[in-house]
Tab-separated table of C-alpha atoms in Angstrom:
chain	number	residue	atom	x	y	z
X	26	UNK	CA	8.690	-21.932	-20.752
X	27	UNK	CA	8.290	-18.236	-19.963
X	28	UNK	CA	10.745	-16.588	-17.667
X	29	UNK	CA	9.338	-15.039	-14.490
X	30	UNK	CA	11.496	-12.025	-15.323
X	31	UNK	CA	9.698	-10.662	-18.358
X	32	UNK	CA	11.400	-8.390	-20.851
X	33	UNK	CA	14.852	-8.079	-22.288
X	34	UNK	CA	18.044	-8.060	-20.241
X	35	UNK	CA	18.112	-4.298	-19.693
X	36	UNK	CA	14.495	-4.225	-18.579
X	37	UNK	CA	15.115	-7.061	-16.127
X	38	UNK	CA	18.144	-5.338	-14.624
X	39	UNK	CA	16.227	-2.062	-14.411
X	40	UNK	CA	13.293	-3.745	-12.613
X	41	UNK	CA	15.593	-5.631	-10.265
X	42	UNK	CA	17.545	-2.462	-9.451
X	43	UNK	CA	14.398	-0.431	-8.836
X	44	UNK	CA	13.012	-3.237	-6.665
X	45	UNK	CA	16.216	-3.215	-4.610
X	46	UNK	CA	15.992	0.547	-4.182
X	47	UNK	CA	12.392	0.272	-3.021
X	48	UNK	CA	13.291	-2.494	-0.553
X	49	UNK	CA	16.152	-0.374	0.774
X	50	UNK	CA	13.815	2.619	1.080
X	51	UNK	CA	11.278	0.531	2.961
X	52	UNK	CA	13.977	-0.657	5.344
X	53	UNK	CA	15.447	2.792	5.907
X	54	UNK	CA	12.017	4.268	6.584
X	55	UNK	CA	10.973	1.417	8.879
X	56	UNK	CA	12.143	3.458	11.862
X	57	UNK	CA	8.842	5.322	11.579
X	58	UNK	CA	6.396	2.925	13.181
X	59	UNK	CA	3.818	2.707	15.907
X	60	UNK	CA	2.446	-0.240	17.876
X	61	UNK	CA	-1.210	-1.124	17.447
X	62	UNK	CA	-2.392	-4.239	19.239
X	63	UNK	CA	-0.146	-7.186	18.406
X	64	UNK	CA	1.259	-5.452	15.313
X	65	UNK	CA	3.686	-2.680	14.509
X	66	UNK	CA	2.444	-0.370	11.782
X	67	UNK	CA	4.854	0.995	9.182
X	68	UNK	CA	3.081	3.583	6.995
X	69	UNK	CA	6.024	3.942	4.626
X	70	UNK	CA	5.766	0.256	3.688
X	71	UNK	CA	2.463	1.087	2.043
X	72	UNK	CA	4.040	4.021	0.221
X	73	UNK	CA	6.631	1.607	-1.141
X	74	UNK	CA	3.853	-0.850	-2.058
X	75	UNK	CA	2.084	1.779	-4.175
X	76	UNK	CA	5.325	2.840	-5.857
X	77	UNK	CA	6.299	-0.766	-6.575
X	78	UNK	CA	2.823	-1.697	-7.768
X	79	UNK	CA	2.684	1.272	-10.115
X	80	UNK	CA	6.240	1.011	-11.427
X	81	UNK	CA	6.841	-2.720	-11.502
X	82	UNK	CA	3.525	-4.542	-11.436
X	83	UNK	CA	1.827	-6.743	-8.881
X	84	UNK	CA	4.295	-9.631	-8.711
X	85	UNK	CA	7.427	-7.531	-8.439
X	86	UNK	CA	5.641	-5.393	-5.825
X	87	UNK	CA	4.766	-8.536	-3.866
X	88	UNK	CA	8.414	-9.610	-4.089
X	89	UNK	CA	9.592	-6.239	-2.789
X	90	UNK	CA	7.066	-6.414	0.079
X	91	UNK	CA	8.164	-9.965	0.901
X	92	UNK	CA	11.887	-9.103	0.962
X	93	UNK	CA	11.273	-5.975	3.041
X	94	UNK	CA	9.181	-7.966	5.537
X	95	UNK	CA	11.761	-10.743	5.658
X	96	UNK	CA	14.689	-8.406	6.346
X	97	UNK	CA	12.685	-6.450	8.924
X	98	UNK	CA	11.909	-9.718	10.718
X	99	UNK	CA	15.534	-10.852	10.510
X	100	UNK	CA	16.744	-7.579	12.021
X	101	UNK	CA	14.100	-7.566	14.754
X	102	UNK	CA	12.326	-4.412	13.584
X	103	UNK	CA	9.241	-6.207	12.263
X	104	UNK	CA	6.783	-8.870	13.302
X	105	UNK	CA	5.339	-11.816	11.409
X	106	UNK	CA	2.310	-9.615	10.760
X	107	UNK	CA	4.505	-7.706	8.278
X	108	UNK	CA	3.958	-10.405	5.641
X	109	UNK	CA	0.147	-10.354	5.469
X	110	UNK	CA	0.239	-6.645	6.275
X	111	UNK	CA	2.166	-5.753	3.143
X	112	UNK	CA	2.028	-8.404	0.414
X	113	UNK	CA	-1.754	-8.345	-0.314
X	114	UNK	CA	-1.681	-4.547	-0.520
X	115	UNK	CA	1.252	-4.601	-2.931
X	116	UNK	CA	-0.543	-7.088	-5.187
X	117	UNK	CA	-3.765	-5.054	-5.050
X	118	UNK	CA	-1.902	-1.830	-5.883
X	119	UNK	CA	-0.136	-3.424	-8.829
X	120	UNK	CA	-3.295	-4.983	-10.250
X	121	UNK	CA	-5.304	-1.775	-9.816
X	122	UNK	CA	-2.590	0.303	-11.502
X	123	UNK	CA	-2.353	-2.159	-14.372
X	124	UNK	CA	-6.078	-2.289	-15.066
X	125	UNK	CA	-7.425	1.068	-13.903
X	126	UNK	CA	-4.578	3.622	-13.759
X	127	UNK	CA	-2.737	5.810	-11.273
X	128	UNK	CA	-5.196	6.839	-8.561
X	129	UNK	CA	-6.636	3.354	-8.227
X	130	UNK	CA	-3.286	1.886	-7.169
X	131	UNK	CA	-3.312	3.997	-4.030
X	132	UNK	CA	-6.960	3.288	-3.347
X	133	UNK	CA	-6.565	-0.464	-3.782
X	134	UNK	CA	-3.531	-0.806	-1.507
X	135	UNK	CA	-5.511	-0.234	1.727
X	136	UNK	CA	-8.203	-2.619	0.483
X	137	UNK	CA	-5.644	-5.374	-0.029
X	138	UNK	CA	-3.912	-4.658	3.254
X	139	UNK	CA	-6.917	-3.740	5.381
X	140	UNK	CA	-9.211	-6.542	4.302
X	141	UNK	CA	-7.193	-9.411	2.812
X	142	UNK	CA	-4.149	-8.842	5.054
X	143	UNK	CA	-6.278	-8.491	8.180
X	144	UNK	CA	-8.219	-11.643	7.308
X	145	UNK	CA	-5.036	-13.658	6.782
X	146	UNK	CA	-3.635	-12.303	10.035
X	147	UNK	CA	-6.760	-12.923	12.090
X	148	UNK	CA	-7.612	-16.369	10.767
X	149	UNK	CA	-4.212	-17.921	10.134
X	150	UNK	CA	-1.220	-16.013	11.454
X	151	UNK	CA	-2.575	-14.744	14.782
X	152	UNK	CA	-3.588	-18.164	16.141
X	153	UNK	CA	-0.393	-19.731	14.755
X	154	UNK	CA	1.850	-17.353	16.724
X	155	UNK	CA	-0.403	-17.282	19.785
X	156	UNK	CA	-1.506	-13.656	19.455
X	157	UNK	CA	-5.245	-13.661	19.250
X	158	UNK	CA	-6.714	-10.496	17.839
X	159	UNK	CA	-10.052	-9.958	16.216
X	160	UNK	CA	-10.287	-9.118	12.574
X	161	UNK	CA	-11.754	-5.694	13.370
X	162	UNK	CA	-8.740	-4.849	15.563
X	163	UNK	CA	-6.294	-5.932	12.882
X	164	UNK	CA	-8.285	-4.223	10.143
X	165	UNK	CA	-8.230	-0.975	12.095
X	166	UNK	CA	-4.493	-1.254	12.709
X	167	UNK	CA	-3.702	-2.113	9.096
X	168	UNK	CA	-5.946	0.640	7.712
X	169	UNK	CA	-4.499	3.222	10.116
X	170	UNK	CA	-1.113	2.431	8.628
X	171	UNK	CA	-1.997	1.824	4.993
X	172	UNK	CA	-4.310	4.758	4.236
X	173	UNK	CA	-1.789	7.546	4.946
X	174	UNK	CA	1.051	5.543	3.417
X	175	UNK	CA	-0.933	4.824	0.248
X	176	UNK	CA	-1.959	8.467	-0.117
X	177	UNK	CA	1.680	9.501	0.149
X	178	UNK	CA	2.493	6.847	-2.438
X	179	UNK	CA	-0.157	8.233	-4.781
X	180	UNK	CA	1.395	11.694	-4.493
X	181	UNK	CA	4.837	10.286	-5.224
X	182	UNK	CA	3.580	8.307	-8.241
X	183	UNK	CA	2.073	11.504	-9.602
X	184	UNK	CA	5.226	13.533	-8.922
X	185	UNK	CA	7.632	10.886	-10.232
X	186	UNK	CA	5.538	10.493	-13.374
X	187	UNK	CA	6.825	13.922	-14.394
X	188	UNK	CA	10.510	13.057	-13.971
X	189	UNK	CA	13.002	10.858	-15.753
X	190	UNK	CA	11.313	7.901	-14.047
X	191	UNK	CA	8.135	8.504	-16.047
X	192	UNK	CA	8.522	5.297	-18.126
X	193	UNK	CA	8.046	3.372	-14.876
X	194	UNK	CA	4.852	5.265	-14.070
X	195	UNK	CA	3.330	5.465	-17.548
X	196	UNK	CA	0.150	3.717	-16.481
X	197	UNK	CA	-1.108	0.703	-18.338
X	198	UNK	CA	-4.820	0.948	-18.981
């Protein structure tokens, strides 16, 4: 049976530590938000999604997005829309980075968030929590948050690729 934590012990600890730092960064930067319809948009969450997707892969990025959303909800700074508003984008960024390289991670994050996340929110989450919003409203809100955040993430991936963190951002093609 394969472990869900791939790699040797040092690699696992390194990934777990980097994931924790990204979660902490997402939480610290969650003060920068704006309300749009029934959601609160956090552009820096999408920056963290791109960084996590590029450095750690899609599943670790989804885990970081999940933990960040969970803690934001527990502290009252987020809404339930944080889950579908971040996890699909993190997965899309990680998959795009893995298969296509650096710039595609940032371009795929808004697609995952804006389309898949908005669809999940509009069809499942919105009616479940009693906040009806059309998919176009949610898509607009999610894209308004994810596009600038993902572009910032792309710049950071490029800049961090030239530092001591470059093994994280090597780019699997």
